[in-house]
Amino acid sequence: MIVAAIPKNEAQRLEALHSLEILDTPMDGDYEHITALAAYICKTEVSLISLIDKDRQWFKSKKGTTLCETSRDNSFCAHAILKPNEILEIPDARKDLRFIENPLTKADEPVVFYAGIPLLTTDGMAMGSLCVIDSKPKILDEGQRMALKSLGKQVERLFDLRLKNSALEQAKNSLSKHNDLLKDFAGTVSHDLKMPLSNLILTSDILKKKYEGMLDETGLTYLGYLKKSSLSMSKYITNILAHYESTAYDRDDAHNFQLNEMLEDLVDLLDIKYECEVHLPDTNFEIHCNRSALEQVFLNLIGNSLKYNDKKRTIISIGAREMENYFEFSVRDNGRGIEEDKLDTIFTLFSTIGHLDRDGEKGHGIGLSTVEKLVDSFNGTIKVSSELGKYTEFVFTVKK
């Protein structure tokens, strides 16, 4: 018996193997299908996906044996990885100097025939092999060799996907941590900025009341500007915080509720001061989703229909349709409309179309970006259509 030599790139090879984080992991159906197919095509009793660790060979998948691992010194696959680009085929191990007296050839289920194709990483490191084994002498035909190579490529693709998924998971965790820090920062800044703004608003009211008789019209106007600017800044900060908190809605935090009852509550909450008609859906669907998130979407859309309407009488029509896999909702108004060249950027954060609302204030470009993020959390889509002077309509979906 001859123990397999250690590859010259052993340190790098082991590093690549351990980076897969695959050793001692549970059975996996994707790998099991490959070993089953390899044994069937090559007509052998056993098929293995073997990974060569420092002192052992461990089987990620096995067909026809109860063994989970063996010593590396006894491993046939340890010989296979020495020539990464070739199939190692041993018709009868009992006649091969490398394996005479090998304990595996004398086991109750002896390894007599062996054929293994090395399994490589994308940079050519041999992790182990896909091998087929039989207790009787055998020689593969050309078709079987080609099939074994093809199946080996499938295992390599699974390795590559595992690495990429691991990298994506790490990136996701990093982004999640960064997002949490950003939310904490936004919350802290929001609190720290809104307190002095509240003091400014309160102080301007006190100054106006206490010194009203001493200030001329210009002075009172400046105090009004101060209060109005402070209120606008406070609202801006609130909207930013709401935007970054929009991803915090938990899709699993869902329950059943009646759509029209929710919409009626929202209309009452808006306390509309303008002459306005709000038409609710004809059918009062029972919806199952995160109600708070859906309320936030409708509040933004209905609120915009109210703020940016230039008609004497505002008309808002809310539609709802139940499809096989999702609900479709629409909010349509009879307002001033949106220019066609602005429609593509309307959901971009901080992007505005330049219109002043009923109170003469310009939007901050946060609300619709928040709406898009919330709809995305529903695994839905949102789109807008509009005609200047006639209407604007938002249509969005919520996956069931």
Coordinates of C-alpha atoms in Angstrom, one line a residue:
M1 CA 0.0 0.0 0.0
I2 CA 1.3 3.5 -0.9
V3 CA -0.2 6.5 0.9
A4 CA -1.0 9.3 -1.5
A5 CA 1.4 12.2 -1.6
I6 CA 0.4 15.7 -0.3
P7 CA -0.3 18.1 -3.1
K8 CA 2.1 21.0 -3.5
N9 CA -0.7 23.5 -3.0
E10 CA -2.1 21.7 0.1
A11 CA -2.3 24.8 2.3
Q12 CA -4.3 26.8 -0.4
R13 CA -6.4 23.7 -1.2
L14 CA -7.4 23.2 2.5
E15 CA -8.2 26.9 2.8
A16 CA -10.4 26.7 -0.3
L17 CA -12.1 23.6 1.1
H18 CA -12.8 25.1 4.5
S19 CA -14.1 28.3 2.9
L20 CA -16.9 26.2 1.4
E21 CA -18.1 25.5 5.0
I22 CA -19.5 22.2 3.7
L23 CA -17.7 19.6 5.9
D24 CA -20.0 17.8 8.3
T25 CA -23.1 19.4 6.9
P26 CA -26.4 17.5 6.6
M27 CA -27.5 15.5 3.6
D28 CA -28.5 17.6 0.6
G29 CA -30.9 16.4 -2.1
D30 CA -29.0 18.2 -4.9
Y31 CA -25.9 16.1 -4.1
E32 CA -27.9 12.9 -3.5
H33 CA -29.4 13.0 -7.0
I34 CA -26.0 13.2 -8.5
T35 CA -24.5 10.2 -6.7
A36 CA -27.6 8.2 -7.4
L37 CA -27.3 9.0 -11.1
A38 CA -23.6 8.3 -11.2
A39 CA -24.1 4.8 -9.7
Y40 CA -26.9 4.1 -12.1
I41 CA -25.0 5.2 -15.2
C42 CA -21.8 3.5 -14.3
K43 CA -23.7 0.4 -13.0
T44 CA -21.8 0.3 -9.7
E45 CA -22.8 -0.6 -6.2
V46 CA -21.5 2.6 -4.6
S47 CA -21.1 6.3 -5.6
L48 CA -19.6 9.0 -3.4
I49 CA -18.9 12.7 -3.3
S50 CA -15.8 12.7 -1.2
L51 CA -14.0 15.7 0.2
I52 CA -10.3 15.4 1.3
D53 CA -9.6 17.1 4.6
K54 CA -6.3 17.3 6.4
D55 CA -6.5 13.8 7.9
R56 CA -9.7 12.3 6.6
Q57 CA -12.0 11.9 3.6
W58 CA -15.6 12.9 4.4
F59 CA -18.6 12.0 2.2
K60 CA -21.0 14.8 1.4
S61 CA -23.2 12.3 -0.4
K62 CA -23.1 8.5 -0.6
K63 CA -25.0 5.9 -2.4
G64 CA -24.7 2.2 -1.5
T65 CA -22.6 2.5 1.7
T66 CA -23.1 3.4 5.4
L67 CA -19.6 4.9 5.8
C68 CA -19.5 8.7 6.5
E69 CA -15.7 9.1 6.3
T70 CA -12.4 7.2 6.3
S71 CA -8.8 7.9 7.1
R72 CA -7.0 10.0 4.4
D73 CA -4.2 7.5 4.4
N74 CA -6.6 4.8 3.1
S75 CA -8.4 7.2 0.7
F76 CA -8.5 6.4 -3.1
C77 CA -9.7 9.9 -3.7
A78 CA -6.6 11.3 -2.1
H79 CA -4.7 9.8 -5.1
A80 CA -7.3 11.1 -7.5
I81 CA -6.8 14.8 -6.5
L82 CA -3.1 14.5 -7.4
K83 CA -4.0 14.8 -11.1
P84 CA -6.9 17.3 -11.0
N85 CA -7.7 17.1 -14.7
E86 CA -7.9 13.4 -15.1
I87 CA -10.2 10.5 -14.2
L88 CA -8.4 8.1 -11.9
E89 CA -9.7 4.6 -12.9
I90 CA -8.6 1.4 -11.1
P91 CA -10.0 -1.7 -12.7
D92 CA -8.8 -4.0 -9.8
A93 CA -7.3 -2.4 -6.7
R94 CA -6.0 -5.8 -5.5
K95 CA -3.5 -5.7 -8.3
D96 CA -2.5 -2.1 -7.9
L97 CA 0.7 -1.5 -5.8
R98 CA -0.9 1.7 -4.4
F99 CA -3.8 -0.2 -2.9
I100 CA -2.5 -3.7 -2.1
E101 CA -3.0 -4.3 1.6
N102 CA -5.3 -1.2 1.8
P103 CA -7.9 -1.9 4.5
L104 CA -10.7 -0.7 2.2
T105 CA -9.9 -3.5 -0.2
K106 CA -10.3 -6.1 2.6
A107 CA -13.5 -4.7 4.1
D108 CA -16.8 -6.5 4.2
E109 CA -17.8 -4.4 1.3
P110 CA -14.4 -4.2 -0.5
V111 CA -13.3 -1.5 -2.8
V112 CA -12.1 -3.4 -5.9
F113 CA -13.1 -1.2 -8.7
Y114 CA -12.7 2.6 -8.4
A115 CA -13.2 5.5 -10.8
G116 CA -13.1 9.1 -9.6
I117 CA -13.2 12.5 -11.3
P118 CA -11.6 15.3 -9.2
L119 CA -13.9 18.2 -8.1
L120 CA -12.3 21.6 -8.6
T121 CA -13.0 25.1 -7.5
T122 CA -13.1 27.9 -10.1
D123 CA -9.4 28.5 -9.5
G124 CA -8.5 24.8 -10.0
M125 CA -8.1 23.6 -6.4
A126 CA -9.1 20.0 -6.0
M127 CA -11.6 19.5 -3.1
G128 CA -12.1 15.8 -3.5
S129 CA -13.8 13.7 -6.1
L130 CA -17.0 12.2 -7.5
C131 CA -16.3 8.5 -7.5
V132 CA -18.0 5.2 -8.3
I133 CA -17.0 2.0 -6.6
D134 CA -17.7 -1.7 -7.0
S135 CA -16.7 -4.9 -5.2
K136 CA -15.9 -6.6 -8.5
P137 CA -13.3 -5.7 -11.2
K138 CA -14.7 -3.4 -13.9
I139 CA -13.8 -1.0 -16.7
L140 CA -16.0 2.0 -17.6
D141 CA -16.9 2.6 -21.2
E142 CA -16.3 6.0 -22.9
G143 CA -19.9 7.0 -22.4
Q144 CA -19.8 6.3 -18.7
R145 CA -16.5 8.3 -18.4
M146 CA -18.1 11.3 -20.2
A147 CA -21.2 11.0 -17.9
L148 CA -19.0 10.9 -14.8
K149 CA -17.2 14.1 -15.9
S150 CA -20.4 15.9 -16.7
L151 CA -21.8 14.9 -13.2
G152 CA -18.6 16.1 -11.7
K153 CA -19.1 19.5 -13.3
Q154 CA -22.6 19.7 -11.7
V155 CA -21.1 19.1 -8.3
E156 CA -18.5 21.9 -9.0
R157 CA -21.4 24.2 -9.9
L158 CA -23.0 23.4 -6.6
F159 CA -19.8 24.3 -4.8
D160 CA -19.6 27.6 -6.7
L161 CA -23.2 28.4 -5.9
R162 CA -22.6 27.6 -2.3
L163 CA -19.7 30.1 -2.2
K164 CA -21.7 32.8 -3.9
N165 CA -24.7 32.3 -1.6
S166 CA -22.4 32.5 1.3
A167 CA -20.9 35.8 0.0
L168 CA -24.5 37.1 -0.6
E169 CA -25.5 36.1 2.9
Q170 CA -22.5 37.9 4.3
A171 CA -23.3 41.0 2.2
K172 CA -26.9 40.8 3.4
N173 CA -25.9 40.7 7.0
S174 CA -23.5 43.5 6.5
L175 CA -26.2 45.6 4.8
S176 CA -28.7 44.7 7.5
K177 CA -26.3 45.9 10.2
H178 CA -25.5 49.0 8.3
N179 CA -29.3 49.7 7.8
D180 CA -29.9 49.2 11.5
L181 CA -27.1 51.7 12.3
L182 CA -28.7 54.1 9.7
K183 CA -32.1 53.8 11.4
D184 CA -30.6 54.4 14.8
F185 CA -28.8 57.4 13.4
A186 CA -31.9 58.7 11.7
G187 CA -33.9 58.3 15.0
T188 CA -31.2 60.1 17.0
V189 CA -30.9 62.9 14.6
S190 CA -34.6 63.2 14.3
H191 CA -35.0 63.6 18.0
D192 CA -32.0 65.9 18.4
L193 CA -33.2 68.2 15.6
K194 CA -36.9 68.2 16.3
M195 CA -36.5 69.4 19.9
P196 CA -34.8 72.7 19.0
L197 CA -37.3 73.1 16.1
S198 CA -40.2 72.7 18.6
N199 CA -38.5 75.3 20.7
L200 CA -38.3 77.7 17.7
I201 CA -42.0 77.1 16.9
L202 CA -43.0 77.7 20.5
T203 CA -40.7 80.7 20.9
S204 CA -42.1 82.3 17.7
D205 CA -45.7 81.9 19.1
I206 CA -44.6 83.4 22.5
L207 CA -42.9 86.4 20.8
K208 CA -45.9 87.1 18.6
K209 CA -48.3 87.0 21.5
K210 CA -46.1 89.0 23.9
Y211 CA -44.7 91.6 21.6
E212 CA -47.5 91.8 19.0
G213 CA -48.3 95.5 19.8
M214 CA -44.6 96.4 19.6
L215 CA -43.9 94.7 16.2
D216 CA -44.8 96.2 12.9
E217 CA -46.3 94.2 10.0
T218 CA -42.8 93.3 8.7
G219 CA -41.7 91.9 12.1
L220 CA -44.9 89.8 12.4
T221 CA -44.3 88.5 8.9
Y222 CA -40.7 87.4 9.8
L223 CA -42.0 85.6 12.8
G224 CA -44.5 83.9 10.5
Y225 CA -41.7 82.8 8.2
L226 CA -39.7 81.5 11.2
K227 CA -42.6 79.3 12.4
K228 CA -43.5 78.1 8.9
S229 CA -39.9 77.2 8.1
S230 CA -39.5 75.4 11.4
L231 CA -42.7 73.4 10.8
S232 CA -41.6 72.5 7.3
M233 CA -38.2 71.3 8.6
S234 CA -39.9 69.3 11.3
K235 CA -42.2 67.6 8.7
Y236 CA -39.1 67.0 6.5
I237 CA -37.3 65.2 9.3
T238 CA -40.5 63.2 10.2
N239 CA -40.7 62.0 6.5
I240 CA -37.1 61.0 6.4
L241 CA -37.5 58.9 9.5
A242 CA -40.7 57.3 8.1
H243 CA -38.8 56.5 4.8
Y244 CA -36.0 54.6 6.6
E245 CA -38.5 52.9 8.9
S246 CA -40.6 51.7 6.0
T247 CA -38.4 48.6 5.7
A248 CA -39.1 47.7 9.3
Y249 CA -42.6 46.4 8.6
D250 CA -42.7 42.7 9.1
R251 CA -44.4 40.8 6.3
D252 CA -45.2 38.0 8.8
D253 CA -47.0 40.5 11.0
A254 CA -50.2 40.1 9.0
H255 CA -53.8 39.6 9.9
N256 CA -57.3 39.7 8.3
F257 CA -59.2 43.0 8.0
Q258 CA -61.9 44.6 5.9
L259 CA -60.5 46.9 3.2
N260 CA -63.3 49.5 3.2
E261 CA -63.4 49.7 7.0
M262 CA -59.7 50.5 7.0
L263 CA -60.2 53.1 4.3
E264 CA -63.0 54.8 6.2
D265 CA -60.8 55.0 9.2
L266 CA -58.1 56.6 7.1
V267 CA -60.4 59.2 5.6
D268 CA -61.6 60.1 9.1
L269 CA -58.0 60.4 10.2
L270 CA -57.1 62.8 7.4
D271 CA -59.9 65.2 8.6
I272 CA -60.3 66.6 5.1
K273 CA -61.1 70.4 5.2
Y274 CA -61.6 70.8 1.4
E275 CA -64.7 70.1 -0.7
C276 CA -64.0 66.5 -1.5
E277 CA -65.6 63.2 -2.6
V278 CA -63.9 59.9 -1.8
H279 CA -65.3 56.9 -3.6
L280 CA -64.4 53.5 -1.9
P281 CA -64.2 50.2 -3.8
D282 CA -67.5 48.6 -4.7
T283 CA -66.5 45.3 -3.0
N284 CA -65.4 45.3 0.6
F285 CA -62.6 42.7 0.3
E286 CA -61.2 40.9 3.3
I287 CA -57.4 41.4 3.1
H288 CA -54.6 39.5 4.8
C289 CA -51.4 41.5 5.1
N290 CA -49.6 43.9 7.4
R291 CA -52.3 46.5 7.9
S292 CA -50.0 49.3 9.2
A293 CA -47.9 49.1 6.0
L294 CA -50.9 49.2 3.7
E295 CA -52.4 52.1 5.7
Q296 CA -49.2 54.0 5.2
V297 CA -49.3 53.5 1.4
F298 CA -52.9 54.7 1.2
L299 CA -52.2 57.7 3.5
N300 CA -49.4 58.9 1.2
L301 CA -51.4 58.4 -2.0
I302 CA -54.7 59.9 -0.8
G303 CA -52.8 62.7 1.0
N304 CA -51.0 63.6 -2.2
S305 CA -54.3 63.6 -4.1
L306 CA -55.6 66.1 -1.6
K307 CA -52.6 68.4 -1.3
Y308 CA -51.9 68.7 -5.1
N309 CA -55.4 69.1 -6.4
D310 CA -56.2 72.3 -8.1
K311 CA -60.0 71.7 -8.6
K312 CA -62.7 73.4 -6.6
R313 CA -64.1 69.9 -5.8
T314 CA -61.6 67.1 -5.2
I315 CA -62.7 63.7 -6.4
I316 CA -60.7 60.6 -5.3
S317 CA -61.7 57.1 -6.5
I318 CA -60.2 54.1 -4.8
G319 CA -60.4 50.8 -6.7
A320 CA -59.7 47.2 -5.7
R321 CA -59.6 43.9 -7.6
E322 CA -58.9 40.4 -6.4
M323 CA -56.7 38.4 -8.7
E324 CA -55.5 34.8 -8.3
N325 CA -52.2 35.5 -6.6
Y326 CA -52.5 39.2 -5.5
F327 CA -54.8 42.1 -4.9
E328 CA -54.7 45.2 -7.2
F329 CA -55.5 48.6 -5.8
S330 CA -55.8 52.0 -7.4
V331 CA -56.0 55.6 -6.3
R332 CA -57.2 58.1 -8.9
D333 CA -57.9 61.8 -8.5
N334 CA -59.1 64.7 -10.7
G335 CA -56.1 66.9 -9.9
R336 CA -53.6 68.9 -11.9
G337 CA -51.7 65.8 -13.2
I338 CA -48.0 65.2 -13.6
E339 CA -45.8 66.1 -16.6
E340 CA -44.9 63.1 -18.7
D341 CA -41.2 63.7 -18.4
K342 CA -41.5 63.5 -14.6
L343 CA -43.2 60.2 -14.4
D344 CA -40.0 58.1 -14.6
T345 CA -38.5 59.7 -11.6
I346 CA -41.5 60.2 -9.4
F347 CA -40.5 57.4 -7.0
T348 CA -36.9 58.5 -6.7
L349 CA -35.9 59.6 -3.2
F350 CA -35.8 63.4 -2.9
S351 CA -37.1 63.9 -6.5
T352 CA -39.9 66.4 -6.8
I353 CA -42.0 67.6 -9.7
G354 CA -41.8 71.2 -8.6
H355 CA -45.6 71.8 -7.9
L356 CA -46.6 73.7 -4.8
D357 CA -49.4 72.1 -2.7
R358 CA -52.6 73.9 -1.6
D359 CA -50.7 75.7 1.2
G360 CA -48.0 77.0 -1.2
E361 CA -45.4 74.5 0.0
K362 CA -43.1 72.4 -2.1
G363 CA -42.8 68.6 -1.4
H364 CA -39.7 67.0 -0.1
G365 CA -39.7 64.0 -2.6
I366 CA -39.8 61.4 0.2
G367 CA -43.4 60.2 0.4
L368 CA -43.6 58.3 -3.0
S369 CA -40.2 56.7 -2.5
T370 CA -41.5 55.4 0.9
V371 CA -44.6 54.1 -0.9
E372 CA -42.5 52.2 -3.4
K373 CA -40.5 50.6 -0.6
L374 CA -43.6 49.5 1.2
V375 CA -45.2 48.1 -1.9
D376 CA -41.9 46.2 -2.5
S377 CA -42.2 44.7 1.0
F378 CA -45.6 43.3 -0.1
N379 CA -43.8 41.6 -3.1
G380 CA -45.9 43.9 -5.2
T381 CA -45.4 46.5 -8.0
I382 CA -46.6 50.1 -8.4
K383 CA -47.0 52.3 -11.5
V384 CA -48.4 55.7 -12.2
S385 CA -50.3 57.3 -15.1
S386 CA -51.4 60.9 -15.5
E387 CA -52.7 63.5 -17.9
L388 CA -52.0 67.2 -17.2
G389 CA -55.1 69.0 -16.0
K390 CA -57.2 65.9 -15.8
Y391 CA -56.1 63.1 -13.5
T392 CA -53.3 61.1 -11.8
E393 CA -53.7 57.4 -11.0
F394 CA -51.5 55.1 -9.0
V395 CA -52.0 51.3 -9.3
F396 CA -50.2 48.9 -7.0
T397 CA -50.4 45.3 -6.1
V398 CA -50.1 43.3 -2.9
K399 CA -49.2 39.6 -3.2
K400 CA -51.5 37.3 -1.3

